[in-house]
């Protein structure tokens, strides 16, 4: 087959992608990315729901179980820190495959833990895998979609994390009495393992990344073909103009004059909101069980927090098309600051279940929108490292939250008081949002 004739003027790869009409290939790519993120959400959240039965199995106290929860958060942090730079140099797709395999195999292995120490170790490795895969899938999807669809599609895909988290609670509530915590971990490992062949066969590497790293036009055209793009009559492409002045993705670039304030505000916001989310999500099942409920019932009730977050994320994804995404985040967090006070004293009434759902809607829903904002705030060459480090600071907050809960429990503070105190951090998040809105509106950001 003859090569297409070269054009005098290279094609801007971002414009080529922006001009691809909606098609089956794009929908398939979005579906695969949603499935990856959903399975990541399942594996990250399952430990909180099975914690009461794990504690009984190993004869562990709540403060000791906090080590298993914190280990996953620590692994997530390690994964996020390393994944961004690697994905910006080695490619988004290879890093996504490696991360997915890692958290699948570690979750499978954790089902065979013979001691709490082994479970803690495997949970840490599971977290590393999830932390590696998340920024890679975010950066890849952002660069496979037209700019006009990017924010809403990313928010929709990141709904998968909350969907997977909610599914972890739902399945725990219905299956734990039959298959135990080990069976649930096996389910969490088999799913992503089966998804790896689809990632390899159907997801292309980012065309923008290929152009930026000097890959041949044949590889770029092959990636565009997987997007359903008409084959251009040129074999020469150029990188997006936005990335022209940046030569390599690095943490230092996040603190350049152009992005310094945006980076600091995003990091602070992610630190506080992810810490708040994981304190509630990880310990709400244990709190509800402490009132005398069964593990199954506690898991079903606590899963309403994730289902509420999923509903909030869906609303946020639609809101992006009509209002500024950060405006939605700010309003939700301002109202949601009171919700931890309402769920700190569990009871068996429908009103309490509704409060748990609303708390998830107002606190965890905006996290999905923030992930999309973190991806869209940076250009191609620092997009993965930018999104990765923003999420990494969220994981630092998660780890700090998990560690603080363990210390507070040891010092005699009750879970109701700990969860109620989350209101203060959510309120601080609401105050930060207007400052971030102002920075992102500035020219050149």
Coordinates of C-alpha atoms in Angstrom, one line a residue:
X1 CA 0.0 0.0 0.0
X2 CA 1.3 3.5 -0.9
X3 CA 1.9 6.0 1.8
X4 CA -0.4 9.0 1.6
X5 CA 1.2 12.2 0.1
X6 CA 2.8 14.6 2.6
X7 CA 1.2 18.0 3.2
X8 CA 3.2 21.1 3.4
X9 CA 1.6 22.2 6.6
X10 CA 1.6 19.6 9.5
X11 CA -1.7 18.8 11.1
X12 CA -2.3 19.8 14.7
X13 CA -3.1 16.4 16.3
X14 CA -5.5 18.0 18.8
X15 CA -7.5 19.5 15.9
X16 CA -7.6 16.1 14.1
X17 CA -9.1 14.5 17.3
X18 CA -11.5 17.4 17.8
X19 CA -12.9 16.9 14.3
X20 CA -13.7 13.2 14.8
X21 CA -17.5 12.8 14.9
X22 CA -19.1 10.7 17.6
X23 CA -18.8 7.0 16.7
X24 CA -18.9 3.4 18.0
X25 CA -15.2 3.3 18.6
X26 CA -15.3 6.3 21.0
X27 CA -18.2 4.8 22.9
X28 CA -16.4 1.5 23.2
X29 CA -13.3 3.3 24.5
X30 CA -15.3 5.2 27.1
X31 CA -17.0 2.0 28.2
X32 CA -13.7 0.2 28.7
X33 CA -12.3 3.1 30.7
X34 CA -15.5 3.2 32.8
X35 CA -15.1 -0.5 33.5
X36 CA -11.4 -0.1 34.5
X37 CA -12.3 2.8 36.9
X38 CA -15.3 0.9 38.3
X39 CA -13.1 -2.1 39.2
X40 CA -10.5 0.2 40.7
X41 CA -13.3 1.7 42.9
X42 CA -14.4 -1.8 43.9
X43 CA -10.9 -2.9 44.9
X44 CA -10.2 0.3 46.8
X45 CA -13.5 0.3 48.7
X46 CA -14.0 -3.3 49.5
X47 CA -11.7 -3.3 52.6
X48 CA -14.0 -0.9 54.4
X49 CA -17.1 -3.1 53.9
X50 CA -15.4 -6.4 54.9
X51 CA -13.5 -4.8 57.8
X52 CA -15.9 -6.0 60.5
X53 CA -15.7 -9.6 59.3
X54 CA -12.0 -9.4 58.8
X55 CA -11.6 -8.1 62.4
X56 CA -13.6 -11.1 63.7
X57 CA -11.7 -13.5 61.5
X58 CA -8.3 -12.4 62.8
X59 CA -9.4 -11.3 66.3
X60 CA -8.3 -7.8 65.6
X61 CA -9.4 -4.5 67.2
X62 CA -10.7 -1.6 65.2
X63 CA -7.4 0.3 65.7
X64 CA -5.5 -2.7 64.2
X65 CA -7.9 -2.9 61.2
X66 CA -7.1 0.7 60.5
X67 CA -3.7 -0.5 59.4
X68 CA -5.2 -2.5 56.5
X69 CA -7.2 0.6 55.5
X70 CA -4.2 2.9 55.8
X71 CA -2.0 0.4 53.8
X72 CA -4.3 0.7 50.8
X73 CA -4.2 4.5 51.0
X74 CA -0.4 4.4 51.3
X75 CA -0.2 2.2 48.2
X76 CA -2.4 4.5 46.3
X77 CA -0.1 7.4 47.2
X78 CA 3.0 5.5 46.0
X79 CA 1.2 4.6 42.8
X80 CA 0.0 8.1 42.0
X81 CA 3.4 9.6 42.7
X82 CA 5.2 7.3 40.3
X83 CA 2.6 6.8 37.6
X84 CA 2.3 10.4 36.3
X85 CA 6.0 10.8 35.3
X86 CA 6.2 7.3 33.9
X87 CA 3.1 7.7 31.8
X88 CA 4.4 11.0 30.5
X89 CA 7.6 9.3 29.3
X90 CA 6.7 5.7 28.5
X91 CA 3.1 6.1 27.4
X92 CA -0.4 6.0 28.9
X93 CA -1.5 2.6 27.7
X94 CA 1.5 0.5 29.0
X95 CA 1.2 2.1 32.4
X96 CA -2.6 1.5 32.4
X97 CA -2.1 -2.2 31.6
X98 CA 0.7 -2.6 34.2
X99 CA -1.4 -0.9 36.9
X100 CA -4.5 -3.0 36.1
X101 CA -2.6 -6.2 36.3
X102 CA -1.0 -5.2 39.5
X103 CA -4.2 -4.4 41.4
X104 CA -5.9 -7.5 40.0
X105 CA -3.2 -9.9 41.1
X106 CA -2.7 -8.2 44.5
X107 CA -6.5 -8.4 45.2
X108 CA -6.5 -12.1 44.3
X109 CA -3.5 -12.8 46.6
X110 CA -5.1 -10.9 49.5
X111 CA -8.0 -13.4 49.5
X112 CA -5.5 -16.0 50.7
X113 CA -4.0 -13.9 53.5
X114 CA -3.1 -16.1 56.5
X115 CA -2.6 -13.2 58.9
X116 CA -3.6 -9.6 59.2
X117 CA 0.0 -8.6 58.4
X118 CA -0.2 -10.4 55.1
X119 CA -3.5 -8.7 54.3
X120 CA -2.0 -5.3 55.1
X121 CA 0.9 -6.1 52.7
X122 CA -1.4 -7.2 49.9
X123 CA -3.7 -4.2 50.4
X124 CA -0.7 -1.9 50.0
X125 CA 0.2 -3.5 46.7
X126 CA -3.4 -3.3 45.6
X127 CA -3.3 0.4 46.3
X128 CA -0.1 0.8 44.3
X129 CA -1.8 -0.9 41.3
X130 CA -4.9 1.3 41.5
X131 CA -2.7 4.4 42.0
X132 CA -0.7 3.6 38.9
X133 CA -3.8 2.9 36.7
X134 CA -6.0 5.9 37.7
X135 CA -3.9 8.8 36.4
X136 CA -2.9 6.8 33.3
X137 CA -6.6 6.2 32.3
X138 CA -7.4 9.8 33.1
X139 CA -4.7 11.2 30.8
X140 CA -5.3 8.6 28.1
X141 CA -9.0 9.3 27.9
X142 CA -8.5 13.1 28.0
X143 CA -6.3 12.9 25.0
X144 CA -8.6 10.5 23.0
X145 CA -11.6 12.8 23.3
X146 CA -12.5 16.2 21.6
X147 CA -11.9 19.2 23.9
X148 CA -15.6 20.0 23.8
X149 CA -16.6 16.6 25.3
X150 CA -13.6 16.1 27.6
X151 CA -14.8 17.4 30.9
X152 CA -18.3 15.8 30.8
X153 CA -16.9 12.5 29.5
X154 CA -14.1 12.4 32.2
X155 CA -16.7 13.1 34.9
X156 CA -18.9 10.3 33.5
X157 CA -16.0 7.8 33.5
X158 CA -14.9 8.8 37.0
X159 CA -18.4 8.0 38.1
X160 CA -17.2 4.5 37.6
X161 CA -15.0 4.7 40.8
X162 CA -18.1 5.5 42.9
X163 CA -20.1 2.9 41.0
X164 CA -17.5 0.3 41.9
X165 CA -17.3 1.5 45.5
X166 CA -21.1 1.3 45.8
X167 CA -21.1 -2.1 44.2
X168 CA -18.6 -3.3 46.8
X169 CA -21.0 -2.4 49.5
X170 CA -24.0 -3.8 47.7
X171 CA -22.3 -7.1 47.0
X172 CA -20.9 -7.3 50.5
X173 CA -24.4 -6.9 51.9
X174 CA -25.8 -9.7 49.8
X175 CA -22.9 -12.1 49.5
X176 CA -20.7 -11.9 52.5
X177 CA -22.8 -14.4 54.5
X178 CA -22.4 -16.9 51.7
X179 CA -18.9 -16.5 50.3
X180 CA -17.1 -14.5 53.1
X181 CA -14.7 -11.7 52.8
X182 CA -12.3 -14.0 50.9
X183 CA -14.8 -14.6 48.2
X184 CA -15.5 -10.9 47.7
X185 CA -11.7 -10.3 47.3
X186 CA -11.6 -13.0 44.7
X187 CA -14.4 -11.3 42.7
X188 CA -12.5 -8.0 43.0
X189 CA -9.4 -9.6 41.4
X190 CA -11.0 -11.7 38.7
X191 CA -12.8 -8.7 37.1
X192 CA -9.8 -6.5 36.2
X193 CA -7.8 -9.6 35.1
X194 CA -10.5 -10.4 32.5
X195 CA -10.5 -6.8 31.3
X196 CA -6.8 -6.6 30.4
X197 CA -7.2 -8.3 27.0
X198 CA -9.8 -5.7 26.0
X199 CA -7.5 -2.9 27.0
X200 CA -4.6 -4.3 25.0
X201 CA -6.8 -4.9 21.9
X202 CA -9.1 -2.0 21.8
X203 CA -7.5 1.0 23.5
X204 CA -5.1 3.1 21.4
X205 CA -2.1 4.9 22.7
X206 CA -2.7 8.7 23.0
X207 CA -2.0 10.2 19.5
X208 CA -1.0 13.5 21.2
X209 CA 1.6 11.6 23.3
X210 CA 2.9 9.7 20.2
X211 CA 3.3 13.0 18.2
X212 CA 4.9 14.7 21.2
X213 CA 7.5 11.9 21.7
X214 CA 8.4 11.8 18.0
X215 CA 6.7 8.5 17.1
X216 CA 6.3 7.7 13.4
X217 CA 3.3 8.8 11.5
X218 CA 2.3 5.1 11.0
X219 CA 1.8 4.6 14.7
X220 CA -0.1 7.9 15.0
X221 CA -2.4 6.9 12.1
X222 CA -2.9 3.5 13.6
X223 CA -4.0 5.1 16.9
X224 CA -6.3 7.5 15.1
X225 CA -7.8 4.5 13.2
X226 CA -8.8 3.0 16.6
X227 CA -10.6 6.2 17.3
X228 CA -12.6 5.9 14.1
X229 CA -10.9 8.9 12.5
X230 CA -10.9 9.2 8.7
X231 CA -7.3 8.6 7.6
X232 CA -5.8 12.0 6.9
X233 CA -4.1 12.7 3.6
X234 CA -0.9 13.6 5.4
X235 CA 1.8 11.7 7.3
X236 CA 3.1 14.7 9.3
X237 CA 1.6 15.8 12.6
X238 CA 2.5 18.5 15.1
X239 CA 1.9 18.6 18.8
X240 CA -0.8 20.8 20.3
X241 CA 0.2 24.5 20.4
X242 CA -0.5 24.6 24.2
X243 CA 2.3 22.2 24.8
X244 CA 4.9 23.8 22.6
X245 CA 6.9 25.5 25.4
X246 CA 7.1 22.5 27.7
X247 CA 9.5 19.8 26.8
X248 CA 9.0 17.1 29.4
X249 CA 6.4 16.3 32.0
X250 CA 7.8 16.9 35.5
X251 CA 6.7 18.1 38.9
X252 CA 8.8 21.2 38.5
X253 CA 6.6 22.3 35.6
X254 CA 3.6 22.2 37.8
X255 CA 5.1 25.0 39.8
X256 CA 6.0 27.2 36.8
X257 CA 4.7 30.7 37.0
X258 CA 1.7 29.8 34.8
X259 CA 0.5 26.8 36.9
X260 CA 1.9 27.4 40.5
X261 CA -1.3 28.8 42.1
X262 CA -3.5 26.3 40.3
X263 CA -1.4 23.4 41.5
X264 CA -1.3 24.5 45.1
X265 CA -5.1 25.1 45.3
X266 CA -5.9 21.8 43.6
X267 CA -3.5 19.9 45.9
X268 CA -5.0 21.4 49.0
X269 CA -8.6 20.8 47.8
X270 CA -7.9 17.2 46.9
X271 CA -6.0 16.6 50.2
X272 CA -8.9 17.7 52.3
X273 CA -11.9 16.3 50.3
X274 CA -10.3 12.9 49.7
X275 CA -9.4 12.7 53.4
X276 CA -13.0 13.5 54.4
X277 CA -14.4 11.0 51.9
X278 CA -12.3 8.1 53.0
X279 CA -12.8 8.7 56.7
X280 CA -16.6 8.3 56.1
X281 CA -16.4 5.6 53.5
X282 CA -14.0 3.4 55.3
X283 CA -15.5 3.7 58.8
X284 CA -19.2 4.1 58.3
X285 CA -19.8 0.3 58.0
X286 CA -18.0 -0.3 61.3
X287 CA -19.9 2.6 63.0
X288 CA -23.2 1.2 61.9
X289 CA -22.3 -2.4 62.9
X290 CA -21.4 -1.0 66.4
X291 CA -25.1 -0.3 67.0
X292 CA -25.9 -4.0 66.8
X293 CA -26.6 -4.4 63.0
X294 CA -25.2 -7.4 61.1
X295 CA -22.3 -6.9 58.8
X296 CA -24.6 -7.4 55.8
X297 CA -27.1 -4.8 56.9
X298 CA -24.3 -2.3 57.9
X299 CA -22.7 -2.8 54.4
X300 CA -26.0 -2.2 52.6
X301 CA -26.7 1.0 54.6
X302 CA -23.2 2.3 54.3
X303 CA -23.2 1.7 50.5
X304 CA -25.8 4.4 50.2
X305 CA -23.0 6.9 50.8
X306 CA -21.3 5.7 47.6
X307 CA -24.6 5.5 45.7
X308 CA -25.3 9.0 46.8
X309 CA -21.8 10.0 45.5
X310 CA -22.6 8.3 42.2
X311 CA -25.8 10.3 41.9
X312 CA -23.9 13.5 42.7
X313 CA -21.2 12.6 40.1
X314 CA -23.8 12.0 37.4
X315 CA -25.5 15.3 38.2
X316 CA -22.1 17.0 38.2
X317 CA -21.2 15.5 34.8
X318 CA -24.4 17.0 33.3
X319 CA -23.9 20.2 35.2
X320 CA -20.5 20.7 33.4
X321 CA -22.3 21.2 30.1
X322 CA -24.6 24.0 31.6
X323 CA -22.6 25.6 34.4
X324 CA -19.0 25.9 35.5
X325 CA -18.0 22.6 37.1
X326 CA -16.3 24.2 40.0
X327 CA -19.4 26.2 40.8
X328 CA -21.3 23.0 41.2
X329 CA -18.5 21.7 43.4
X330 CA -18.5 24.7 45.7
X331 CA -22.3 24.8 46.2
X332 CA -22.4 21.0 46.9
X333 CA -19.6 21.2 49.5
X334 CA -21.1 24.2 51.2
X335 CA -24.4 22.5 51.7
X336 CA -22.7 19.1 52.4
X337 CA -20.6 20.5 55.2
X338 CA -23.5 19.8 57.6
X339 CA -24.1 16.2 56.5
X340 CA -21.4 14.4 58.6
X341 CA -23.2 15.7 61.7
X342 CA -26.4 14.0 60.5
X343 CA -24.8 10.5 59.9
X344 CA -22.6 10.4 63.0
X345 CA -25.4 8.8 65.1
X346 CA -26.7 5.7 63.2
X347 CA -30.2 4.3 63.6
X348 CA -32.4 2.0 61.7
X349 CA -34.8 4.6 60.3
X350 CA -35.4 5.6 56.7
X351 CA -34.4 9.1 57.6
X352 CA -30.9 8.0 58.5
X353 CA -30.5 6.1 55.3
X354 CA -31.6 9.2 53.4
X355 CA -29.0 11.2 55.3
X356 CA -26.3 8.8 54.3
X357 CA -27.3 9.0 50.6
X358 CA -27.4 12.8 50.7
X359 CA -24.0 13.0 52.4
X360 CA -22.5 10.9 49.6
X361 CA -24.2 13.1 47.0
X362 CA -22.8 16.3 48.5
X363 CA -19.3 15.1 49.5
X364 CA -18.2 12.3 47.2
X365 CA -20.0 13.4 44.1
X366 CA -17.9 16.6 43.6
X367 CA -14.7 14.5 43.8
X368 CA -15.4 13.1 40.3
X369 CA -15.8 16.6 38.9
X370 CA -12.5 17.7 40.6
X371 CA -10.7 14.8 38.9
X372 CA -11.9 16.1 35.5
X373 CA -10.8 19.6 36.5
X374 CA -7.4 18.4 37.5
X375 CA -6.9 16.7 34.1
X376 CA -8.2 19.6 32.0
X377 CA -6.1 22.2 33.9
X378 CA -2.8 21.1 32.3
X379 CA -1.4 20.7 28.8
X380 CA -0.6 17.3 27.2
X381 CA 3.0 17.0 28.3
X382 CA 2.3 17.5 32.0
X383 CA -1.3 16.3 32.0
X384 CA -0.6 12.9 33.4
X385 CA 1.9 14.1 36.0
X386 CA -0.4 17.0 36.9
X387 CA -3.5 14.8 37.3
X388 CA -1.4 12.2 39.0
X389 CA 0.1 14.5 41.6
X390 CA -3.3 16.2 42.3
X391 CA -4.7 12.8 43.0
X392 CA -1.6 11.8 44.9
X393 CA -2.2 14.7 47.3
X394 CA -5.8 13.4 47.6
X395 CA -4.3 10.0 48.6
X396 CA -2.0 11.8 51.1
X397 CA -5.2 13.2 52.6
X398 CA -6.7 9.7 52.6
X399 CA -3.7 8.3 54.3
X400 CA -3.6 11.1 56.9
X401 CA -7.3 10.6 57.5
X402 CA -6.9 6.9 58.0
X403 CA -3.9 7.4 60.3
X404 CA -5.7 10.0 62.4
X405 CA -8.7 7.8 62.8
X406 CA -6.5 5.0 64.1
X407 CA -4.7 7.3 66.6
X408 CA -8.0 8.9 67.7
X409 CA -9.6 5.5 68.4
X410 CA -6.5 4.4 70.4
X411 CA -6.8 7.6 72.5
X412 CA -10.4 6.9 73.3
X413 CA -12.3 9.1 70.8
X414 CA -15.4 7.5 69.5
X415 CA -16.2 7.0 65.8
X416 CA -19.4 9.2 66.0
X417 CA -17.2 12.2 67.1
X418 CA -14.6 11.5 64.5
X419 CA -17.1 11.4 61.6
X420 CA -18.9 14.5 62.9
X421 CA -15.6 16.4 62.9
X422 CA -15.4 15.8 59.1
X423 CA -17.9 18.7 58.7
X424 CA -15.1 21.2 59.4
X425 CA -12.8 20.0 56.6
X426 CA -15.7 19.9 54.1
X427 CA -16.5 23.5 55.0
X428 CA -12.8 24.5 54.4
X429 CA -13.0 22.8 51.0
X430 CA -16.0 24.9 50.1
X431 CA -14.1 28.1 51.0
X432 CA -11.1 27.1 48.7
X433 CA -13.2 26.6 45.6
X434 CA -13.8 30.3 44.7
X435 CA -10.1 30.9 44.7
X436 CA -9.5 28.0 42.3
X437 CA -12.2 29.3 40.0
X438 CA -10.5 32.7 39.9
X439 CA -7.1 31.2 39.0
X440 CA -8.5 29.0 36.2
X441 CA -10.2 32.0 34.6
X442 CA -7.0 33.9 34.3
X443 CA -5.5 34.1 30.8
X444 CA -3.0 31.4 29.9
X445 CA -4.3 28.9 32.5

